[in-house]
Structure formats: C-alpha cells, structure tokens
Coordinates of C-alpha atoms and ligand atoms in Angstrom, one line a residue:
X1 CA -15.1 -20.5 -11.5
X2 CA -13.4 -21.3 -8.6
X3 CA -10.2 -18.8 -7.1
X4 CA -8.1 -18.3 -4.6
X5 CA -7.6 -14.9 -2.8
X6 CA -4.6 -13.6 -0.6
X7 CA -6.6 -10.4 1.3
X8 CA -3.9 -8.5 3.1
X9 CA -6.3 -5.4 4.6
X10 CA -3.6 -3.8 6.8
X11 CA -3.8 -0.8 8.8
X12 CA -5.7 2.3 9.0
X13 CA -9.2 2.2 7.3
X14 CA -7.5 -0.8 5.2
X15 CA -9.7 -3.6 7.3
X16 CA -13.1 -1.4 7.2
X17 CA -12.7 -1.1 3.8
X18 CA -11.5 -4.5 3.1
X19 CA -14.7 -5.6 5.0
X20 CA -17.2 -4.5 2.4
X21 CA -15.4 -5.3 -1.2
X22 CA -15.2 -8.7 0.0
X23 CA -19.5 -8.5 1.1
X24 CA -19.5 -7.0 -2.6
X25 CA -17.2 -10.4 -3.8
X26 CA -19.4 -12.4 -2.1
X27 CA -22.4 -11.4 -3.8
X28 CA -21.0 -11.5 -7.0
X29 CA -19.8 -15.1 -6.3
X30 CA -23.7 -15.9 -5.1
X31 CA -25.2 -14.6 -8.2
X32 CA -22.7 -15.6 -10.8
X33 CA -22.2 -18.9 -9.8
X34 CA -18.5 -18.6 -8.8
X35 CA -16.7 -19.5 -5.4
X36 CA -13.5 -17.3 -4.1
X37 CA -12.1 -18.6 -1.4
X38 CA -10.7 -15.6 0.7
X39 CA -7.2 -16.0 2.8
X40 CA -6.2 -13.5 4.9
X41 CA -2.9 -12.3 5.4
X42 CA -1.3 -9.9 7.6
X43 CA 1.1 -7.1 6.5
X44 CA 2.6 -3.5 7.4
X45 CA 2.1 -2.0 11.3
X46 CA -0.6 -4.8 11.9
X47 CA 2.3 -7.5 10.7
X48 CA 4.4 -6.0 12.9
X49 CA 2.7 -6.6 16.0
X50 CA 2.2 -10.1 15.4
X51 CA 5.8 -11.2 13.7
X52 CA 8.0 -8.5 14.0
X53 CA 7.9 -7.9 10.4
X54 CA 6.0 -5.9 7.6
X55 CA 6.0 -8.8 5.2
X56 CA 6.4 -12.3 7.2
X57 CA 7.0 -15.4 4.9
X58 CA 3.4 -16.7 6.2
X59 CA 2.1 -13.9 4.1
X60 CA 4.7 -14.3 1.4
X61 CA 3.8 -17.8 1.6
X62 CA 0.1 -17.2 1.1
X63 CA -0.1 -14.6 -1.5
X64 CA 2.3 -17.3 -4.0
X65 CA -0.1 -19.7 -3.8
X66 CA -2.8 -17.4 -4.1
X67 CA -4.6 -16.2 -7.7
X68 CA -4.8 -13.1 -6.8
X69 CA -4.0 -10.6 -3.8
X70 CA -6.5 -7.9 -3.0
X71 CA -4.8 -5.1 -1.0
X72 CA -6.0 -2.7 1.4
X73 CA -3.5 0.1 2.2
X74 CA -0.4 0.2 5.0
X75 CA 1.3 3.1 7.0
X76 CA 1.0 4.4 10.4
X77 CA 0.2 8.1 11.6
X78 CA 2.5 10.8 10.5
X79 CA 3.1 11.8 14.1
X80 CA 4.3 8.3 15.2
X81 CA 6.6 7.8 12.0
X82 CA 9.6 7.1 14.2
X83 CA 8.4 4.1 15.8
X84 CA 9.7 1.1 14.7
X85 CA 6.2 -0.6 13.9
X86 CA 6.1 2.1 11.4
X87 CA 9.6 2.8 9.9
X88 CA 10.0 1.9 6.5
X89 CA 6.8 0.2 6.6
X90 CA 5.2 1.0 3.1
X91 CA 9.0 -0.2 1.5
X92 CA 9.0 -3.8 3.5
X93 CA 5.8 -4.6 2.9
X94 CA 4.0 -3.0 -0.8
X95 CA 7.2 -2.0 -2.3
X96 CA 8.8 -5.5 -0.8
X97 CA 5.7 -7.5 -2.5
X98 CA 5.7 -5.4 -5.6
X99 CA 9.5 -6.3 -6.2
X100 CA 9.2 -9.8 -5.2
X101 CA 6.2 -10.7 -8.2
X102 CA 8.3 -8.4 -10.6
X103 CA 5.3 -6.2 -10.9
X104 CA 5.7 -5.3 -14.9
X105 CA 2.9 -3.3 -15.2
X106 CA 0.5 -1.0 -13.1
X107 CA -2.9 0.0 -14.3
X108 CA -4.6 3.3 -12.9
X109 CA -8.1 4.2 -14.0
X110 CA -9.1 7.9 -13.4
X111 CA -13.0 8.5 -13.8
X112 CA -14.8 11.7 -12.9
X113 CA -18.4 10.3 -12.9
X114 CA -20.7 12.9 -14.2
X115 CA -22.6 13.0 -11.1
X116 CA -19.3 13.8 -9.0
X117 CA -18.2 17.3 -11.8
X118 CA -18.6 19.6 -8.1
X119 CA -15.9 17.9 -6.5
X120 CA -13.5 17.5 -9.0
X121 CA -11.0 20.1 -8.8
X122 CA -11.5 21.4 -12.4
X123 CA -14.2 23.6 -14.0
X124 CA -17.7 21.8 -15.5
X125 CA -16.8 23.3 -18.3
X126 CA -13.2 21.7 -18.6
X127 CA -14.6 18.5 -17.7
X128 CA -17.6 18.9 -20.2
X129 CA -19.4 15.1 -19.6
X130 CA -17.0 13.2 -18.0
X131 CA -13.6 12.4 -17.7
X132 CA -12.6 8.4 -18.6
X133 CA -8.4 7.4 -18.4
X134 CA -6.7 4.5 -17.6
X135 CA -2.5 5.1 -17.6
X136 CA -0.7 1.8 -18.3
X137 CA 2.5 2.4 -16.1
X138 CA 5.6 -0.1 -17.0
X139 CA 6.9 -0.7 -13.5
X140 CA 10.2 -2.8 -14.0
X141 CA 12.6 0.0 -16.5
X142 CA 14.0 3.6 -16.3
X143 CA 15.9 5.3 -13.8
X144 CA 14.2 3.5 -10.8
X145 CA 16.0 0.2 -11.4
X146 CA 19.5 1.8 -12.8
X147 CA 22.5 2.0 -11.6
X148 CA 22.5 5.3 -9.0
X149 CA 25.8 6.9 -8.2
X150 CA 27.0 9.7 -6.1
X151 CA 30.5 11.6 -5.9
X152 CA 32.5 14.3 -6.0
X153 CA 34.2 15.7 -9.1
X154 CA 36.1 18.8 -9.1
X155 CA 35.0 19.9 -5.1
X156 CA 31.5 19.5 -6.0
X157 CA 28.8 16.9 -5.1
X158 CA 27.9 15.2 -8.2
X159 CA 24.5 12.5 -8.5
X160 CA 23.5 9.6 -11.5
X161 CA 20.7 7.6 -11.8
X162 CA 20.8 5.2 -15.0
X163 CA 18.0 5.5 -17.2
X164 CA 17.6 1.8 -19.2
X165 CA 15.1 0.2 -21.7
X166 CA 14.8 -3.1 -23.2
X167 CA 12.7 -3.1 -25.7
X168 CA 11.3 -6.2 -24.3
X169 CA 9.7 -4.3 -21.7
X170 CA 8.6 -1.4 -23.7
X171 CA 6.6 -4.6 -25.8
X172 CA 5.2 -6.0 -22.5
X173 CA 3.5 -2.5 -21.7
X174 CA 3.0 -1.9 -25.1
X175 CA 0.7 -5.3 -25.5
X176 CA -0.9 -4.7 -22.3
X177 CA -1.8 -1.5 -23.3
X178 CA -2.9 -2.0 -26.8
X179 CA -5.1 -4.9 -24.9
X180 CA -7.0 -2.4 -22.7
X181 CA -7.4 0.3 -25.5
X182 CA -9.0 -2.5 -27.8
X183 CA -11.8 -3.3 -24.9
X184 CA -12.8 0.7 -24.3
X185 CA -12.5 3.0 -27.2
X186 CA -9.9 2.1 -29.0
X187 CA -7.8 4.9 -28.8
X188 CA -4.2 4.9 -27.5
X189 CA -1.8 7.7 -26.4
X190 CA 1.5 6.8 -26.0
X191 CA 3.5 9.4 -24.1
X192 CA 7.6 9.8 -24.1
X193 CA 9.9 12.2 -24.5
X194 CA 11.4 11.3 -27.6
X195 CA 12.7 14.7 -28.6
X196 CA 15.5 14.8 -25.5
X197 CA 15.8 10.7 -24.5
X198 CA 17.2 8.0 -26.3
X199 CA 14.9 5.3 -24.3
X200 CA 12.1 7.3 -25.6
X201 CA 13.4 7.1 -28.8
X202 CA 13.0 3.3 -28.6
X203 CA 10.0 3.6 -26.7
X204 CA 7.9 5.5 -29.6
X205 CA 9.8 2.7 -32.2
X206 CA 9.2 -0.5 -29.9
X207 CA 5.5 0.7 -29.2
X208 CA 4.6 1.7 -33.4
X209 CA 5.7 -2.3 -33.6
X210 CA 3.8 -3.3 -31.6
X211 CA 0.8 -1.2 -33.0
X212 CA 1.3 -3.7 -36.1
X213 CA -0.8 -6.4 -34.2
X214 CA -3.4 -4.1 -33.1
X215 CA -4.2 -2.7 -36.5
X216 CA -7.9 -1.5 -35.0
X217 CA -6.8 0.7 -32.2
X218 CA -5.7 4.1 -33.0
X219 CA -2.3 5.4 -31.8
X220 CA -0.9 8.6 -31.4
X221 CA 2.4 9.9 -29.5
X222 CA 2.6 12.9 -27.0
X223 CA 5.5 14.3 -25.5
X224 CA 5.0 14.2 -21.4
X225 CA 5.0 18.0 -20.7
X226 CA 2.3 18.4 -23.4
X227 CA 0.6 15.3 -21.3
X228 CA 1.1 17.1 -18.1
X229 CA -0.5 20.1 -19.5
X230 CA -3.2 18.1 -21.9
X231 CA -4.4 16.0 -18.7
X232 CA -5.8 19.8 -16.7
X233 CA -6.9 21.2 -19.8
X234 CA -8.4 18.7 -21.5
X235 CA -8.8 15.5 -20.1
X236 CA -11.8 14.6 -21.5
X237 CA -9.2 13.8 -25.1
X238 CA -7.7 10.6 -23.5
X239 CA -8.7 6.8 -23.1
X240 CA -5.8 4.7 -22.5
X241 CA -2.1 6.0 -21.9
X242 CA 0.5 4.0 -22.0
X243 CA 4.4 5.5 -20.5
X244 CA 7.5 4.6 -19.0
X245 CA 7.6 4.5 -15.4
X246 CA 8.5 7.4 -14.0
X247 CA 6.3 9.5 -16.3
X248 CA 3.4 7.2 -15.4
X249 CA 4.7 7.5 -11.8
X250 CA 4.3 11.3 -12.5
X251 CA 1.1 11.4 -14.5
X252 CA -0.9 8.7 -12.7
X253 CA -0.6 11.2 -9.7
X254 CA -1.6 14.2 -11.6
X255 CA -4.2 12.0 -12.6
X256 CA -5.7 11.2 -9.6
X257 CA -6.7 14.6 -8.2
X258 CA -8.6 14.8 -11.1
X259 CA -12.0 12.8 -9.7
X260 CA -11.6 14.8 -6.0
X261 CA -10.7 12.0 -3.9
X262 CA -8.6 9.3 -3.2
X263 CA -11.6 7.4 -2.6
X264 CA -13.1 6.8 -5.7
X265 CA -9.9 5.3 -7.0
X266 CA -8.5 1.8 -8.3
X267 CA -5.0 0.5 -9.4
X268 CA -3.6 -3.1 -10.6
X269 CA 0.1 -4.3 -10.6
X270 CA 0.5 -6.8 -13.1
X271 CA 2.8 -9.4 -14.0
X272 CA 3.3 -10.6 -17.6
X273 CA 2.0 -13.7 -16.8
X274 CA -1.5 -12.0 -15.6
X275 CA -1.0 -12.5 -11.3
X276 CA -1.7 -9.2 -10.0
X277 CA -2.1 -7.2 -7.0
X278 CA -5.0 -4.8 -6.6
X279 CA -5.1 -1.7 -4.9
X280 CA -6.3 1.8 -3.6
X281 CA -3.7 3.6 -4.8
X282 CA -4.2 5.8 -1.4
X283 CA -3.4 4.9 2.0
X284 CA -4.2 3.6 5.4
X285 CA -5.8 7.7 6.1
X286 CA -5.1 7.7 9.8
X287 CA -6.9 10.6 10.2
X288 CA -10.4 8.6 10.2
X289 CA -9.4 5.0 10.6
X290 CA -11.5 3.9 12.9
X291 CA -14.9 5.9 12.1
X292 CA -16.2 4.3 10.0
X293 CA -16.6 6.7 7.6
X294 CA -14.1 6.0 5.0
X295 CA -15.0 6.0 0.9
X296 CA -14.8 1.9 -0.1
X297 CA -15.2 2.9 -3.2
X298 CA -11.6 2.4 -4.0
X299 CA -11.0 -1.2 -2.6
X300 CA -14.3 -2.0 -4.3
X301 CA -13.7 -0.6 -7.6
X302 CA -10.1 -2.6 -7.3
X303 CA -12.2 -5.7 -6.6
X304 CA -13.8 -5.3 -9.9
X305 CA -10.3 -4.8 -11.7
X306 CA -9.3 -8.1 -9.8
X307 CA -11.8 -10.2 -11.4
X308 CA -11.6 -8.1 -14.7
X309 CA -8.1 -8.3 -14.8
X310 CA -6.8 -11.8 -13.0
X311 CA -9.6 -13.9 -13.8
X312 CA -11.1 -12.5 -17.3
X313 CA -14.3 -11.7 -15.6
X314 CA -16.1 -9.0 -17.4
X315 CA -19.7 -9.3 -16.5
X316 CA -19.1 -9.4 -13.3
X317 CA -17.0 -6.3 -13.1
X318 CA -19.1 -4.3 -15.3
X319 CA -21.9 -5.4 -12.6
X320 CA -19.5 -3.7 -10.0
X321 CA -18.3 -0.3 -11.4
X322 CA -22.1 0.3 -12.8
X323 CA -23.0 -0.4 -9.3
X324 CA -21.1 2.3 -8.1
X325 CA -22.0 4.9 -10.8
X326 CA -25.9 3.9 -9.6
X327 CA -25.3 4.4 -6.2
X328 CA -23.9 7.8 -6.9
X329 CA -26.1 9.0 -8.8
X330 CA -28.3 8.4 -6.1
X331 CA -26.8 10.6 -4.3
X332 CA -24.9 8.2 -1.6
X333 CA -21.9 10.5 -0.6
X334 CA -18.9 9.7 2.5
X335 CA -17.3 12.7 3.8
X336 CA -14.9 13.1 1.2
X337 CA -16.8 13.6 -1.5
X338 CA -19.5 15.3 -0.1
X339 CA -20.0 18.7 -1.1
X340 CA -22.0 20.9 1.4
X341 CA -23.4 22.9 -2.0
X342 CA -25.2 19.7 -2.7
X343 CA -27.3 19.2 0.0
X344 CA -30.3 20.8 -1.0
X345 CA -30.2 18.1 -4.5
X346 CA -31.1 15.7 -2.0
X347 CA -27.9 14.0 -1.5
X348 CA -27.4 11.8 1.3
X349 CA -24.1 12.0 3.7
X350 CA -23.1 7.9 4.7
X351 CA -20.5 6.3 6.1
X352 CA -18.6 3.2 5.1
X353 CA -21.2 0.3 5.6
X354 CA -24.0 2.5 4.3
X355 CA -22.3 3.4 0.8
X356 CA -21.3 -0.6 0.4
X357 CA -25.0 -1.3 1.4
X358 CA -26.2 1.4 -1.2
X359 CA -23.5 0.0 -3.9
X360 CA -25.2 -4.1 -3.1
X361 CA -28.7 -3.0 -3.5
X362 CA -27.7 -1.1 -7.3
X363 CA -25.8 -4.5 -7.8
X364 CA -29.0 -6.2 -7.0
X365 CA -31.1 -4.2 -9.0
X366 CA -28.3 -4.6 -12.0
X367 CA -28.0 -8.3 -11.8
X368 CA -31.9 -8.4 -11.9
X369 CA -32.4 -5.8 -14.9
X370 CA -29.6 -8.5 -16.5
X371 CA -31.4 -11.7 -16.1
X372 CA -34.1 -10.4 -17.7
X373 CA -32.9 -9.0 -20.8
X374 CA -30.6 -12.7 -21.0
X375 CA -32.3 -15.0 -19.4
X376 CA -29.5 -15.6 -17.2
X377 CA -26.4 -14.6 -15.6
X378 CA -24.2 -16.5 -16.6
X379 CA -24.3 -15.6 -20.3
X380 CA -24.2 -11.8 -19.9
Ligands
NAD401 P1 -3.5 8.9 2.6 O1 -3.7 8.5 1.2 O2 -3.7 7.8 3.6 O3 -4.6 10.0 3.0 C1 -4.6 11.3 2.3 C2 -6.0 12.0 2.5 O4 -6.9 11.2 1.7 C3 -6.5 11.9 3.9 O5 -7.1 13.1 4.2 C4 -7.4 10.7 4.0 O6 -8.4 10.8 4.9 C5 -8.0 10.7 2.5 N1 -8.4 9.4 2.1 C6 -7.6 8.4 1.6 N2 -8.3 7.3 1.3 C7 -9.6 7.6 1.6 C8 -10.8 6.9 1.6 N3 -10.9 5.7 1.1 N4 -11.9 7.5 2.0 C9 -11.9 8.8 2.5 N5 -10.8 9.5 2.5 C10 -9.6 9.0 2.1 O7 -2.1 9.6 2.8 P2 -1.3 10.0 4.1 O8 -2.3 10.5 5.1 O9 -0.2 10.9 3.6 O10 -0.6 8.7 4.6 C11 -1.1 7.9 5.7 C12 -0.3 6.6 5.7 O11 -0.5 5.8 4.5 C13 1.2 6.9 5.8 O12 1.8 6.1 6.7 C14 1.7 6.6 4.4 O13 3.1 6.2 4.4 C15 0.8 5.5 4.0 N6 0.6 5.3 2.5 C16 0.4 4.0 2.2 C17 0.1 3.7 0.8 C18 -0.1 2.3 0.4 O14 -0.4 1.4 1.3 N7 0.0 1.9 -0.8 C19 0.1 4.7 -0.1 C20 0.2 6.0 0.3 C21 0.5 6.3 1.7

C-alpha cells in the first residue's frame, strides 16, 4: 500500500515523540511491504515563529492532500500564556483543523493494561483484569455548534446555548460505532439522557434504527449520570460507547484518568468519508519537553489507529498495540507511569528513545512469531 502522511509534531514533547512513532511506521512499512511517505508540516507556537500563524495555508495545503494527518500536541507553558506565540494557540490551530475537515466523529480508546493495575487511580479490585473502552464521540451536533445567546431579562443576566440533532448525525455515529463494536466484542452502550432531552430522545430512536443493520452486536442504553458513575465503579462492564458530544466530551475525560497517564493514550477524529486526524489526546507537557523523557506511547498507539482506522490496516496495528502491551509487561516504564512500589519487580525506569526501542524490538519479535505461524506477513 502506498500513503501519504501530513505529520504536524508541534511544540513541547510533540517532535520527541513524533520522532519515534514515525521509527515505529517505518518498520511497519519495511516488514509489511508498504511505503508512507511522511510530510511534515508545521503548526501551533512552532508555526508561529516561522509564519506568523498557528495554522499557515502551507500546512492547510499539505494535510488536504494528505491521507492522513498524524498529530503530535500544541500549546506553550502556562506561565508564558500571554504571549502572542501562544494566545489562542490550541483554537487556531487543532480546533481550526478539526473544524475545517468537519471532524464528525472522535474515537477515544481507554485501556488499563493489566501490567499497569498500580498506577491506575482505582482499586485492583475495581479494575479486576483489565479495563478495555473505546467512546465513539459525535463531534459536529449539540450545544457546541447552536446558536449561543446572552441578555438581560427582567434586570438579570440571562445565557442560551441551542442544543440540535439531526438524526443524520446521530446515524453517522451510530454506524461508526456499531462498526467498531462489531470488530471487538460486540457489545454496545449507547448513552443519552433520554429521560430530561428531547435530542436524546431521538438519539436512543435514531441509534435502535440503526441497530437494525447490525443485528449481531448487542445494544443497550444508559443514561449519562449512571455512565458517569458506571465508568469508576465498574469499568470493566463497557466495550464500545457511543454519545453525543458533549457527554462524550465529558466521559472521554473521565475516561482517561482511568489508565494513570496521559501517556498511554490514543484518539482519532474522523470524517464520514474515513480522513482522519490522529492524536494524543494530551498536550505539548511543557514541564519535560525537552528531556527526553516523555511517554510515546500515546503518539504511537495513535499511529496504530491511523493505519487501523484510515487505511483498513489491521495486522499491522494489532502488531503495534501488542507491541506495546509486550514492552510493558517487560517492565519498560517513563516517569509517568513508574511507580516507585515497583521497583523491586524488576521494572526498568526509560526515557523516550529507550521505551520506542523496547516497543521495536517486541514488534520484532511479534512480526517474527507471525511469519511463522503464516508463512508470511502479508497474509496475517
Ligand atoms: P498536558 O496534557 O500537556 O500535561 C498534563 C500532565 O501530563 C503534565 O504533567 C505532563 O507532563 C503529563 N503528560 C502529558 N503527556 C505526557 C506524555 N506523553 N508523557 C509523560 N507525561 C505526559 O496539559 P497542560 O500542561 O495543562 O498543557 C500544556 C499545553 O498543552 C498548554 O498550552 C495547553 O493549552 C496545551 N494542550 C494542547 C492539547 C492539544 O494539542 N491537543 C491538549 C491539551 C492541552
């Protein structure tokens, strides 16, 4: 297969990171037999510098006629907010790309591997073997893109944001979900509030419709505060979730303190046509930029969803995220998922280079395990 990739690393730990998914996506392209060409773009503060802008149409340019952009994170130090490389630099360049592609979806996996139980913030036994989500997010509805008003009414300050659904959107989540739910375990939970809202009301209708062409995956509603509540004492219950977007705005976060660290985790933005941007959902951590001792976890596990996800590679991502489960369950551990109680279990405290270097030699060892049960690569 033969792709084209805008890489927009940005600032922070975004280029360090960036650095060693694309040694991961060039391995995978050596032993699979594919060839990504990589393009790099610049955006946020490091745009700045160059154009004067977060987002310059060179970038703009390059990610349309891309197949895929692979993002690393934007945003300068909280203490030099209020220079103008940095204001409003996360909305004119992620949140200016995300609108421009009409982002309709947003996937967010949230895994607690059961070799990283001690830093999750929840008990062992809450988490019992493992925790296993992804929330399907629709990105374009609700109150977010409605009309907002402010005003006065009587002598008091009075605020509206319009909520709307269409229930083509609801059906373009819906599908996307119901697709992801089919390729794990077939279970779906769709999550509304259908007892207060009326677009939740059409949301539960529009997404049973839709469950009509998926007659093997199992669907069940939940009202969001129940979610809220299900997702700390329980999580181990879900597999795919699919809500409107600000619940998923809402739960997606929840979600993500579940595994202990921004690190370990991976998002997609998706349009209905399948182009997508892939993410850390974190950001550009200028507390350690710079030290080479940021998790790549995240920009390599969204590597994986890239090729999962844009081009419909699923050996190849499989290879990746069991990769990463390998390498730490060897006991490869950056800072921020280290946990001093662990060190007499013989794990090992890297940096950024070392835990891509641990993750490429687990690939290795995967790819060769493969070749021999198949014959070859190419038809795992
Ligand atoms: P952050 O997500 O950058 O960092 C929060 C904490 O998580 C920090 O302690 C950081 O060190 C840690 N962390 C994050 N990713 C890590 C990784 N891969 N490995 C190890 N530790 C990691 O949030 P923040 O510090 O509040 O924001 C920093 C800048 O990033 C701000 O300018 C903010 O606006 C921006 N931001 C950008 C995005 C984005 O690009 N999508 C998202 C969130 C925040």
């Amino acid at each position: 297969m033969k792709r084209t990739i805008a890489v927009l690393p940005g600032d922070g730990i975004g280029s360090e990171v960036m650095a060693e998914a694309l040694r991961v996506l060039k391995f995978i392209a050596a032993k699979f037999g594919h060839e990504f060409e990589t393009k790099e773009g610049t955006v946020g503060g490091a745009a700045f510098e160059k154009f004067g802008s977060h987002l310059p149409s060179e970038t703009l340019e390059l990610c349309s006629a891309s197949d895929a952009i692979l993002f690393g994170s934007v945003g300068g130090p909280i203490n030099e907010m209020h220079k103008p490389k940095w204001i409003d630099c996360e909305r004119n360049s992620i949140l200016a790309l995300r609108k421009h592609f009409r982002f309709a979806i947003n996937l967010r996996p949230a895994r607690i591997y059961p070799d990283m139980i001690g830093i999750s913030p929840l008990k062992a036994s809450v988490i019992k073997k493992g925790v296993d989500i992804v929330i399907v997010r629709e990105l374009l509805g609700d109150a977010y893109f409605g009309k907002h008003n402010s005003f006065e009414r009587d002598g008091k300050r009075v605020a509206t944001d319009e909520s709307e659904y269409t229930e083509d959107q609801v059906k373009t989540a819906a599908h996307a979900a119901f697709k992801t739910a089919r390729q794990r375990s077939k279970h779906l939970t769709s999550v509304d509030k259908a007892n207060v809202l009326t677009t939740s009301r059409l949301w539960r209708q529009v997404v049973h419709e839709v469950a009509q062409d998926y007659k093997d995956v199992e669907v069940s509603d939940m009202l969001v505060d129940n979610c809220a509540m299900q997702l700390i004492l329980d999580p181990g219950q879900f597999d795919v979730i699919v809500t409107s977007n600000m619940f998923g705005d809402i739960l997606s976060d929840a979600a993500a303190a579940l595994p202990g660290s921004l690190g370990l985790m991976a998002s997609a933005s998706l349009t209905e046509a399948g182009f997508g941007l892939y993410e850390p959902p974190g950001g550009s951590a200028q507390d350690i930029a710079g030290k080479g001792i940021a998790n790549p976890i995240a920009q390599i596990l969204s590597t994986a969803l890239m090729l999962r996800h844009s081009f419909a590679l699923t050996a190849e991502a499989d290879a990746i995220e069991a990769a990463v489960e390998s390498a730490l369950r060897a006991g490869y551990r950056t800072g921020d998922i280290y946990d001093q109680s662990e060190k007499q279990d013989g794990k090992r405290l890297v940096g950024t280079t070392e835990m891509a270097d641990a993750i490429l030699h687990e690939l290795e060892n995967h790819c060769a395990v493969k070749k021999k049960e198949k014959g070859s690569l190419a038809t795992v």
